[in-house]
Coordinates of C-alpha atoms and ligand atoms in Angstrom, one line a residue:
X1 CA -22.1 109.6 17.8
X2 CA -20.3 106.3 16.7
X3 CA -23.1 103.5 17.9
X4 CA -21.5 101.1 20.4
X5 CA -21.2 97.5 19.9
X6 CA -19.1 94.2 20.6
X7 CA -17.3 92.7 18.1
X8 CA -19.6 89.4 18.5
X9 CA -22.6 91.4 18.5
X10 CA -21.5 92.6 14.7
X11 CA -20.5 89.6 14.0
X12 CA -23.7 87.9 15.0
X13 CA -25.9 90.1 13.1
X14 CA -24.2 89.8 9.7
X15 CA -23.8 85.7 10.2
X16 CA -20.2 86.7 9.4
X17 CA -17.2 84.2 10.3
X18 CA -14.8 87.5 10.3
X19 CA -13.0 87.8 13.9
X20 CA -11.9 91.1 14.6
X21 CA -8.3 91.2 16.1
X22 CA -8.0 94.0 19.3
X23 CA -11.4 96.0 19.5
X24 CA -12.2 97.6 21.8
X25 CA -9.1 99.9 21.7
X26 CA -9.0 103.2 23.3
X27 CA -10.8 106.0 21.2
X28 CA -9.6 109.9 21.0
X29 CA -11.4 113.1 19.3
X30 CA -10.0 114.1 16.0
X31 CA -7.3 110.6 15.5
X32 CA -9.2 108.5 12.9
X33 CA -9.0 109.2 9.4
X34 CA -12.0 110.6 7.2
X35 CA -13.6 108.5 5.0
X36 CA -12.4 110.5 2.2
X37 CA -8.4 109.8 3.6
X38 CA -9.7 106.3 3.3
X39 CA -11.0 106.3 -0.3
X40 CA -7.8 104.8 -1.6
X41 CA -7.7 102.2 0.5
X42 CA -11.1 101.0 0.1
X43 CA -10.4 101.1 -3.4
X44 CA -6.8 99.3 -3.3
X45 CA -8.2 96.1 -2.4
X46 CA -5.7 93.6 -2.7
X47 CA -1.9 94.2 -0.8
X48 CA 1.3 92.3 -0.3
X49 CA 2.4 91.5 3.1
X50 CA 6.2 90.6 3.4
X51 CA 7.9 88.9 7.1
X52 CA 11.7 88.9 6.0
X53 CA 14.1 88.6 9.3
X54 CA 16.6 86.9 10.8
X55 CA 14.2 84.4 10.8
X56 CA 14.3 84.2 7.7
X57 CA 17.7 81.9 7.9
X58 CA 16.2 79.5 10.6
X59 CA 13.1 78.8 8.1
X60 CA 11.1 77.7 11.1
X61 CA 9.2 80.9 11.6
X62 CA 9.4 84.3 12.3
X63 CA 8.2 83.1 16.4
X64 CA 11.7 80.8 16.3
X65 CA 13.6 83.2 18.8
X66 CA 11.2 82.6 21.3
X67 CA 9.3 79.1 20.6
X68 CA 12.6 77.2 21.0
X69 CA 13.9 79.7 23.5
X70 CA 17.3 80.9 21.9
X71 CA 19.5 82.7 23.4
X72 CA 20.2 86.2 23.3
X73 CA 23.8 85.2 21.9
X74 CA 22.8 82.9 19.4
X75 CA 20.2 84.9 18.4
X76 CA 22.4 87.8 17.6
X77 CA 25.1 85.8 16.0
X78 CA 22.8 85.3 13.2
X79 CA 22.5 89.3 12.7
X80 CA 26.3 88.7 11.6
X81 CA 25.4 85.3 8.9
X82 CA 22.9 87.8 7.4
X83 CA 24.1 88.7 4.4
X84 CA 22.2 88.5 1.5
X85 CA 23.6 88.4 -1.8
X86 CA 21.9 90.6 -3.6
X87 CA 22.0 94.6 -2.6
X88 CA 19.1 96.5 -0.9
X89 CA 18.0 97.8 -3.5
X90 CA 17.6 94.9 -5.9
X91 CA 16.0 93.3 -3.4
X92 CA 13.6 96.0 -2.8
X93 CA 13.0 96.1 -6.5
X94 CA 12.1 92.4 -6.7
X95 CA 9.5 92.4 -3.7
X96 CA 7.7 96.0 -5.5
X97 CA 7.9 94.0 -9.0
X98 CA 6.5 91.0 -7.6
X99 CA 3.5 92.3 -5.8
X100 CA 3.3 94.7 -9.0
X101 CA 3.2 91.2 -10.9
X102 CA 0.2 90.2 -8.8
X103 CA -1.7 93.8 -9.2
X104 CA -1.1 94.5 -5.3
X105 CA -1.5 98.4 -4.9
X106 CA 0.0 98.6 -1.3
X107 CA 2.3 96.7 0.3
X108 CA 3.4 96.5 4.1
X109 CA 6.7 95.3 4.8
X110 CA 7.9 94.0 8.6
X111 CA 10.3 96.5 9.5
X112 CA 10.9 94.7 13.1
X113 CA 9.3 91.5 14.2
X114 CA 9.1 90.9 17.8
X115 CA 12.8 89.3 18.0
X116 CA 13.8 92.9 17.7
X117 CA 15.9 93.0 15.0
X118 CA 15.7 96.2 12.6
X119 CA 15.9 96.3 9.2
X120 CA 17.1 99.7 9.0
X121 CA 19.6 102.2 10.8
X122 CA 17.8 102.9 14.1
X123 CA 19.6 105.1 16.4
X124 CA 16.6 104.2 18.7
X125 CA 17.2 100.1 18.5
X126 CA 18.1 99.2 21.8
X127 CA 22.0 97.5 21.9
X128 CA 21.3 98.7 18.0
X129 CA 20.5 95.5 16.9
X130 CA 20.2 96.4 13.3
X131 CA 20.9 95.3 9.7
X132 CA 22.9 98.8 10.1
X133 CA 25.1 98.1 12.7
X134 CA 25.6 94.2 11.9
X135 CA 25.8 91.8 9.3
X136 CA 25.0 93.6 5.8
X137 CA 25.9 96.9 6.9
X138 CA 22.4 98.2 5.2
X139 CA 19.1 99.7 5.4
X140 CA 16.5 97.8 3.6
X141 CA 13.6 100.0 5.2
X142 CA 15.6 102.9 2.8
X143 CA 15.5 100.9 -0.3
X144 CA 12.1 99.3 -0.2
X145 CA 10.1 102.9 0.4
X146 CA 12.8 104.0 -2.0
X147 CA 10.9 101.2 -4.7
X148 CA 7.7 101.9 -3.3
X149 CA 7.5 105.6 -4.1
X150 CA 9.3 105.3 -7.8
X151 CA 6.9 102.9 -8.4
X152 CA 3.7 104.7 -7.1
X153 CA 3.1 101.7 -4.9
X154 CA 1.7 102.9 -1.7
X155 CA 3.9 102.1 1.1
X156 CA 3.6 100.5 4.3
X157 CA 5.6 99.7 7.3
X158 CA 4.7 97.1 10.1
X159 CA 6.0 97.7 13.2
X160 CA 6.0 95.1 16.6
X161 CA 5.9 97.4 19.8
X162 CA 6.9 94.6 22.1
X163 CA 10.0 93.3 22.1
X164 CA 11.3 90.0 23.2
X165 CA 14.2 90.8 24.4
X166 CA 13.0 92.8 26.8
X167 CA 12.6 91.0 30.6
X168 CA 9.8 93.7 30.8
X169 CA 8.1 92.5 28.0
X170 CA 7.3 89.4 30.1
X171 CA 7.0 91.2 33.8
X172 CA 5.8 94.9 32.9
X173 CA 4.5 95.6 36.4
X174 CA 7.7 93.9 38.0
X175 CA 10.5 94.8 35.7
X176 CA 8.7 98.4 34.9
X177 CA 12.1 100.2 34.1
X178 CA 12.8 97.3 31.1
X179 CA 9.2 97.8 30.0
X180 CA 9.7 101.4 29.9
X181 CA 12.6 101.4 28.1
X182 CA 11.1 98.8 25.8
X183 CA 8.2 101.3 25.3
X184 CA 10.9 104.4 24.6
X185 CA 12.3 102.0 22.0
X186 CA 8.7 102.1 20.6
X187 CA 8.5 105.9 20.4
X188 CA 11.6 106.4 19.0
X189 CA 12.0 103.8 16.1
X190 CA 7.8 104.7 15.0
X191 CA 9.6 108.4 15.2
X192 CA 12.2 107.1 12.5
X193 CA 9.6 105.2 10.4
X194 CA 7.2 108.2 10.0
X195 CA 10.1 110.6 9.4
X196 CA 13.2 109.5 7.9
X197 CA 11.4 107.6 4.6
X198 CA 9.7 109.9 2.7
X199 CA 5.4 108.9 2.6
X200 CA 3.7 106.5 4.8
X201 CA 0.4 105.3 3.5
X202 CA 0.2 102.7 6.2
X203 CA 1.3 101.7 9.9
X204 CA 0.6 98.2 10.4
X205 CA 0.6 97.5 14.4
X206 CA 1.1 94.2 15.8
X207 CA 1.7 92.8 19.4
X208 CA 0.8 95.3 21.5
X209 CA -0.4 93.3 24.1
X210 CA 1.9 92.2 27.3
X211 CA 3.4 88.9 28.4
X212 CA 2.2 87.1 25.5
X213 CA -2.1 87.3 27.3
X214 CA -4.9 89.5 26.9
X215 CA -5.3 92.0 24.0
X216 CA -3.6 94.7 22.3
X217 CA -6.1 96.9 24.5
X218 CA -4.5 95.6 27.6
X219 CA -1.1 97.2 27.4
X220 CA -2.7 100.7 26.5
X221 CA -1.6 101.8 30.1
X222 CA 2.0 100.9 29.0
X223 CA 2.5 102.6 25.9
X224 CA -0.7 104.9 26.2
X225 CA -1.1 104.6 22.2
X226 CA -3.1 107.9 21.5
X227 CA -0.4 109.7 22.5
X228 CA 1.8 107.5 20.3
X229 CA -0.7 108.4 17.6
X230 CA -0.8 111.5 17.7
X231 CA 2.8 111.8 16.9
X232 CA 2.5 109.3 14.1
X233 CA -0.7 111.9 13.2
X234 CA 2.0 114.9 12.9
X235 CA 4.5 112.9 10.8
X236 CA 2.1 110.9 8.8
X237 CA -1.3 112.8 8.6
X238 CA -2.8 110.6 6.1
X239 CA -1.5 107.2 7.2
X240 CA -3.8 104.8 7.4
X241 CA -3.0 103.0 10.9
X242 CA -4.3 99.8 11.6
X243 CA -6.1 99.1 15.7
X244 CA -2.9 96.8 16.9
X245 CA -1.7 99.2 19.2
X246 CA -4.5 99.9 21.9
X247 CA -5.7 102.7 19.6
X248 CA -9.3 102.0 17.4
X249 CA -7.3 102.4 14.6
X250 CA -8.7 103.3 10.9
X251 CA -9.2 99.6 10.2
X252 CA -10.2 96.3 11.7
X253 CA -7.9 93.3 11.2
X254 CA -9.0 89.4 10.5
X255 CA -5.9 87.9 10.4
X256 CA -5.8 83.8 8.9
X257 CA -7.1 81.9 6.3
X258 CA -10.3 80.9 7.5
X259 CA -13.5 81.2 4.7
X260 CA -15.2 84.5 4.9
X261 CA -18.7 84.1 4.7
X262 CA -21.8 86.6 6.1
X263 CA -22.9 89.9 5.1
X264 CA -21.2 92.6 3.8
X265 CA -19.0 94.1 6.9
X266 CA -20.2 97.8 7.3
X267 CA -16.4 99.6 8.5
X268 CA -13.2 99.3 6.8
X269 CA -11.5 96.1 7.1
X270 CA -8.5 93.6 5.7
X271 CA -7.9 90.4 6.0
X272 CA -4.3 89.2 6.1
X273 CA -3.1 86.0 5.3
X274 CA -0.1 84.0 3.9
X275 CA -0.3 82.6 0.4
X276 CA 1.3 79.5 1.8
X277 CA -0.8 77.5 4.0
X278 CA 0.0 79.5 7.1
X279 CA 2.3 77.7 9.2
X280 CA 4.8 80.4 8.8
X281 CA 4.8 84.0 7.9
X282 CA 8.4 84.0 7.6
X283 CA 10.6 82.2 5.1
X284 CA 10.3 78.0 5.2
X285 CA 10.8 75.2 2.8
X286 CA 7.9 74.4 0.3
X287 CA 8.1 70.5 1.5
X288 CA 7.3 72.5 4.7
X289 CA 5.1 75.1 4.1
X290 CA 3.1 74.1 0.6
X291 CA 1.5 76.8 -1.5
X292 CA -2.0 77.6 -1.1
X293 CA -4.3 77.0 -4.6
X294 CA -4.8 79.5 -7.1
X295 CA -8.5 79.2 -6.4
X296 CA -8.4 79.3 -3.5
X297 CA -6.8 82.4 -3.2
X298 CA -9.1 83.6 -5.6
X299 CA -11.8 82.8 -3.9
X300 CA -11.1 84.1 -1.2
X301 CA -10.4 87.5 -2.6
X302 CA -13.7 87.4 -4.4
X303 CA -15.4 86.6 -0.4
X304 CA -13.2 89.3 1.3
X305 CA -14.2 92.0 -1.8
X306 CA -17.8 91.1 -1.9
X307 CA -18.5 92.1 1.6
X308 CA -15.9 95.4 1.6
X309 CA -12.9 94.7 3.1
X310 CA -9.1 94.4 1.6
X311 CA -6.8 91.2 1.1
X312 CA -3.1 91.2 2.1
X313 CA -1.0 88.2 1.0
X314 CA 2.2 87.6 3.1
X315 CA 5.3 86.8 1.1
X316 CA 8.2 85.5 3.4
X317 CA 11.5 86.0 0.9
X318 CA 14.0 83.6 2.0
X319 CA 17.8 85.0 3.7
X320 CA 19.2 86.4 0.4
X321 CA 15.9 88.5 -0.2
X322 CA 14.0 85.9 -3.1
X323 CA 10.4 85.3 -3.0
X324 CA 10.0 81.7 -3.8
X325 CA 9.5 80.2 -7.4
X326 CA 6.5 78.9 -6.6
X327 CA 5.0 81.6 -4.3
X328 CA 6.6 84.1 -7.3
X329 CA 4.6 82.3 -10.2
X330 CA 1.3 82.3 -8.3
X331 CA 1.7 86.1 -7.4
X332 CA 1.9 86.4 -11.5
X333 CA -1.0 83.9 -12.0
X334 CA -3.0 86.2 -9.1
X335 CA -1.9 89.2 -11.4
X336 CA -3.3 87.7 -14.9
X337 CA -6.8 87.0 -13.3
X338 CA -6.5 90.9 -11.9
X339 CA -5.9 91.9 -15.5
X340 CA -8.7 90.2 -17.3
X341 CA -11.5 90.9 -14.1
X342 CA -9.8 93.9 -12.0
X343 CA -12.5 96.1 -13.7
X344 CA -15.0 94.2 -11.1
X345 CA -12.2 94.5 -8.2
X346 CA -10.4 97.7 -7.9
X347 CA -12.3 100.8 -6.9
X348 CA -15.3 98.7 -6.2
X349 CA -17.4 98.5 -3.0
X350 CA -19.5 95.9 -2.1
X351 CA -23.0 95.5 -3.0
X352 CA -26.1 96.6 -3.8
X353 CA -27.2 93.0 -2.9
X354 CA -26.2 91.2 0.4
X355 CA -23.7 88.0 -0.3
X356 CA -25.2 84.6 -0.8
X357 CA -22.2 82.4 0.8
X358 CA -20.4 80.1 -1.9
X359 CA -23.4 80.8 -4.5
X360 CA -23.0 84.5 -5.8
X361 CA -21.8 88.4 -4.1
X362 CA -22.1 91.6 -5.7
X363 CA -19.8 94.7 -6.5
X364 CA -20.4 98.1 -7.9
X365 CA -18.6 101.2 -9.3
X366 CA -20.9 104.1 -10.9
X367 CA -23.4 102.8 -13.1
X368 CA -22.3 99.1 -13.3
X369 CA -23.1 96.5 -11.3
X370 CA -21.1 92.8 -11.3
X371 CA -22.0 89.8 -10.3
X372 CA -19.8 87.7 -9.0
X373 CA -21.0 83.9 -9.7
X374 CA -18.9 81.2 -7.9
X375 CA -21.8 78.3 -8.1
X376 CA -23.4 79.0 -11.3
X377 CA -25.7 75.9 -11.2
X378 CA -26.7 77.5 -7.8
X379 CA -27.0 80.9 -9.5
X380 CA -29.7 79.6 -11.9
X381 CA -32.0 78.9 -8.7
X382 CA -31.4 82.5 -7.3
X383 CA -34.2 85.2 -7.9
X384 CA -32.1 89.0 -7.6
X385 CA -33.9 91.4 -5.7
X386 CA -35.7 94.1 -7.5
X387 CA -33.6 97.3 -7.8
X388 CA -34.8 101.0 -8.5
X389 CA -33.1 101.2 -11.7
X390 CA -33.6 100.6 -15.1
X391 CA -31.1 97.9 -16.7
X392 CA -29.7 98.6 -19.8
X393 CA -27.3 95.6 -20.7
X394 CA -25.9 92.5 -19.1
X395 CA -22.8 90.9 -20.0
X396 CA -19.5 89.0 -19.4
X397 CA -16.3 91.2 -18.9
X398 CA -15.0 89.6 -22.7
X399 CA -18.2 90.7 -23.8
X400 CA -20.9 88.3 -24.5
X401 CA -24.4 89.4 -24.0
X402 CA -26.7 88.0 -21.5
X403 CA -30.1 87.8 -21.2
X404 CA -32.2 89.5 -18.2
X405 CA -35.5 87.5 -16.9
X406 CA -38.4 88.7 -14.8
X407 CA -38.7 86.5 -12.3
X408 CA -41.5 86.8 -9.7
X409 CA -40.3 90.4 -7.6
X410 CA -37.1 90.2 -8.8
X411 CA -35.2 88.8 -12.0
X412 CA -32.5 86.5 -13.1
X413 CA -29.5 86.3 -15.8
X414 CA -29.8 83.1 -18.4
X415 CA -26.4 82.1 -18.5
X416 CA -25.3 80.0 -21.0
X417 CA -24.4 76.8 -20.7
X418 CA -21.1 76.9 -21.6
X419 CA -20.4 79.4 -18.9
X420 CA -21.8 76.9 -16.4
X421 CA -19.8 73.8 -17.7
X422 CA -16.6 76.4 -17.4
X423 CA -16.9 76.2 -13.8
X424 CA -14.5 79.6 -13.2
X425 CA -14.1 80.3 -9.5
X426 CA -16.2 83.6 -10.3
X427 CA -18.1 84.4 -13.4
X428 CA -18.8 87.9 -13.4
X429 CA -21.7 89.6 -14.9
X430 CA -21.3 93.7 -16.2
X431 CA -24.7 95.1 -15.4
X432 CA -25.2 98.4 -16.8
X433 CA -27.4 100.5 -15.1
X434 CA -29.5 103.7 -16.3
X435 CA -27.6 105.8 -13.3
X436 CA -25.2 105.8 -11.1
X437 CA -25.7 103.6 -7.6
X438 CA -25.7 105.3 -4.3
X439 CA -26.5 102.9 -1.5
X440 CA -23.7 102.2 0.8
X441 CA -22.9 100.2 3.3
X442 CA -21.0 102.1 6.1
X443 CA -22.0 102.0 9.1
X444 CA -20.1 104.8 12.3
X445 CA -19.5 101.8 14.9
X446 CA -17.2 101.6 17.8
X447 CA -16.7 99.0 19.1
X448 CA -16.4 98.1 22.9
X449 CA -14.3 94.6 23.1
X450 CA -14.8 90.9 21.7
Ligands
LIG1 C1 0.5 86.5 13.6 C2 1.9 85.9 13.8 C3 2.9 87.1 13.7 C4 2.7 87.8 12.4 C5 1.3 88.3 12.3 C6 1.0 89.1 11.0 O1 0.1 87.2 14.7 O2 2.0 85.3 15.0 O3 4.2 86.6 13.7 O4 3.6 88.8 12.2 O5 0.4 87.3 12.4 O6 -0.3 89.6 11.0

């Protein structure tokens, strides 16, 4: 049995700064993946969000439909001014080379927003509002999974269930016939997604809730999401499906930039973010929506990694499909530092030693431990906790040796000055270990709300 618990409860127990988006969603026998189904996942780690839209033309965010209260007119006239001038499938190509570029292993594209347009050719889009029907005649949901699976990216769909347009959207109990038809748009287009394009690695819920309050819990008696799930379950057995629907989900979602600090988190969890400073997901302007730091980033990979959970980067391409130059050159810059230190990244899980915030975290695959050093001058002051195995070298991933101390219980790592004065955002240590290391950190925990 699954131990019970509130999101703060976790949250207060492992000092963490994580906020779990929609727990306490509704639980059924048989719905969650294994752990095993999750194994690739776990050990993907880093993934590429991407929020391209009609939106997308506006560049004042992918919430412009409804923040400056368009109208359904207007709003659709743009379906017809969206043309981009590439094809489909170069564009496709460019996002899936781009988060290749940044060694992404999954990536999770919007395939409809909350303005309800669809980026594909959905017989179930209500008054087909679709980039089939209108403006470039195409289906970009075709030609991205089309990239995806020739390029053995795992591939991964977002999907809103609400709907803007819909008056029941806003009034569910008073306009029940528009929010049921809103809900029958759900069925159907998830329908398409999990059949029509080949494998899906991942659903990515978001906006389940009602009228713009409560949680995604709170609309479960509208679109009763296990029974949504369970279909998605006989399309897509091995999808991994995230909790946004009113469903617990495989994963929990923090969703901003905000610092991670704490313990390591003991369920599977991601943390999505932009790679600009946040103010959009969808395409805007750098003067408008500046680039967030290499370090930064980085560091915040290292934070997320070191306590088990995933990153996902959000790229919003602008209307004609391109990433921008600047957002494109730090994906590549994000790649180089996976190339050199990705050893200490992929297929990792966090541990065996709890995260000191800002100072030092810990990963581990098979035999090796790494450290991952982000205040070496703080470093030198930390003792390591004793460990019941025998070390057999210590190192830097370009290979110079280091030395291992007893110190009191525990022990240290001398590291050289010149590491210190180098000030990386994360020096990482190789320890080799005599055998493999077991301990893990999961933990079976459901949890009950907020
Ligand atoms: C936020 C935004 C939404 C975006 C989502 C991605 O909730 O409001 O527009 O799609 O984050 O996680």
């Amino acid at each position: 049995m699954p131990k019970e618990m509130k999101g703060s409860e976790l949250i207060s127990r492992l000092n963490s700064s994580v906020v779990f988006k929609s727990l306490g969603g509704q639980s059924a026998p048989g719905l969650k993946l294994s752990r095993e189904d999750m194994d690739w996942w776990r050990e993907a780690k880093l993934g590429m969000f991407i929020h391209w839209g009609l939106y997308s033309i506006l560049g004042r965010g992918e919430w412009v439909y409804f923040r400056e209260q368009l109208s359904d007119a207007e709003y659709r006239k743009l379906a017809g001014e969206f043309c981009p001038d590439q094809s489909p499938e170069q564009i496709a190509q460019s996002w899936v080379s781009a988060a290749q570029n940044a060694g992404m292993k999954y990536m999770v594209m919007v395939t409809r927003h909350h303005d309800g347009f669809s980026l594909w050719d959905s017989p179930g889009s209500f008054g087909q509002f679709t980039t089939a029907a209108t403006g470039p005649k195409a289906d970009y949901v075709r030609a991205y999974a089309d990239a995806c699976h020739a390029a053995g990216m795992r591939t991964g769909f977002y999907y809103s269930p609400m709907d803007w347009r819909f008056p029941g959207y806003f009034h569910p109990k008073e306009q029940l016939d528009s929010a049921l038809r809103m809900k029958q748009q759900t069925y159907d287009q998830v329908e398409e997604l999990t059949t029509r394009y080949g494998q899906v690695d991942i659903l990515w819920y978001d906006g389940g809730w009602l009228a713009h309050t409560g949680s995604d819990c709170d609309s479960a008696w509208l679109y009763e999401p296990v029974k949504l799930n369970r279909m998605v379950r006989r399309n897509a057995p091995k999808a991994v499906i995230n909790p946004r629907s009113g469903w617990e989900g495989d994963f929990y979602c923090d969703e901003g930039s905000h610092e991670v600090r704490g313990k390591i988190i003991p369920v599977p969890w991601e943390k999505s973010m932009c790679l600009c400073t946040g103010k959009s997901w969808g395409w805007m302007p750098e003067q408008d929506d500046p680039l967030s730091s290499l370090d930064s980033l980085l560091t915040m990979l290292v934070n997320v990694v070191c306590r088990d959970g995933n990153l996902i980067l959000n790229v919003g391409p602008d209307q004609n499909g391109r990433i921008r130059p600047d957002v494109e050159k730090r994906l590549s810059q994000i790649g180089s530092w996976m190339e050199e230190n990705g050893e200490a990244i992929y297929a990792t899980r966090a541990g065996i030693f709890q995260p000191v915030d800002s100072v030092y975290g810990t990963t581990f695959r098979e035999n090796r431990l790494y450290l991952h050093i982000q205040d070496p001058e703080a470093f030198r002051r930390q003792t390591l906790p004793p460990i019941p195995y025998q070390i057999e070298r210590a190192e830097t991933l370009d290979g110079i040796s280091l030395e291992i101390r007893a110190a009191g219980e525990g022990w240290t790592v001398d590291l050289p000055q010149r590491l210190i004065e180098e000030k990386r955002v994360d020096t990482i240590v190789r320890i080799t270990l005599d055998r493999p290391i077991v301990e893990r950190f999961d933990e079976d925990i459901r949890f009950t709300g907020e």
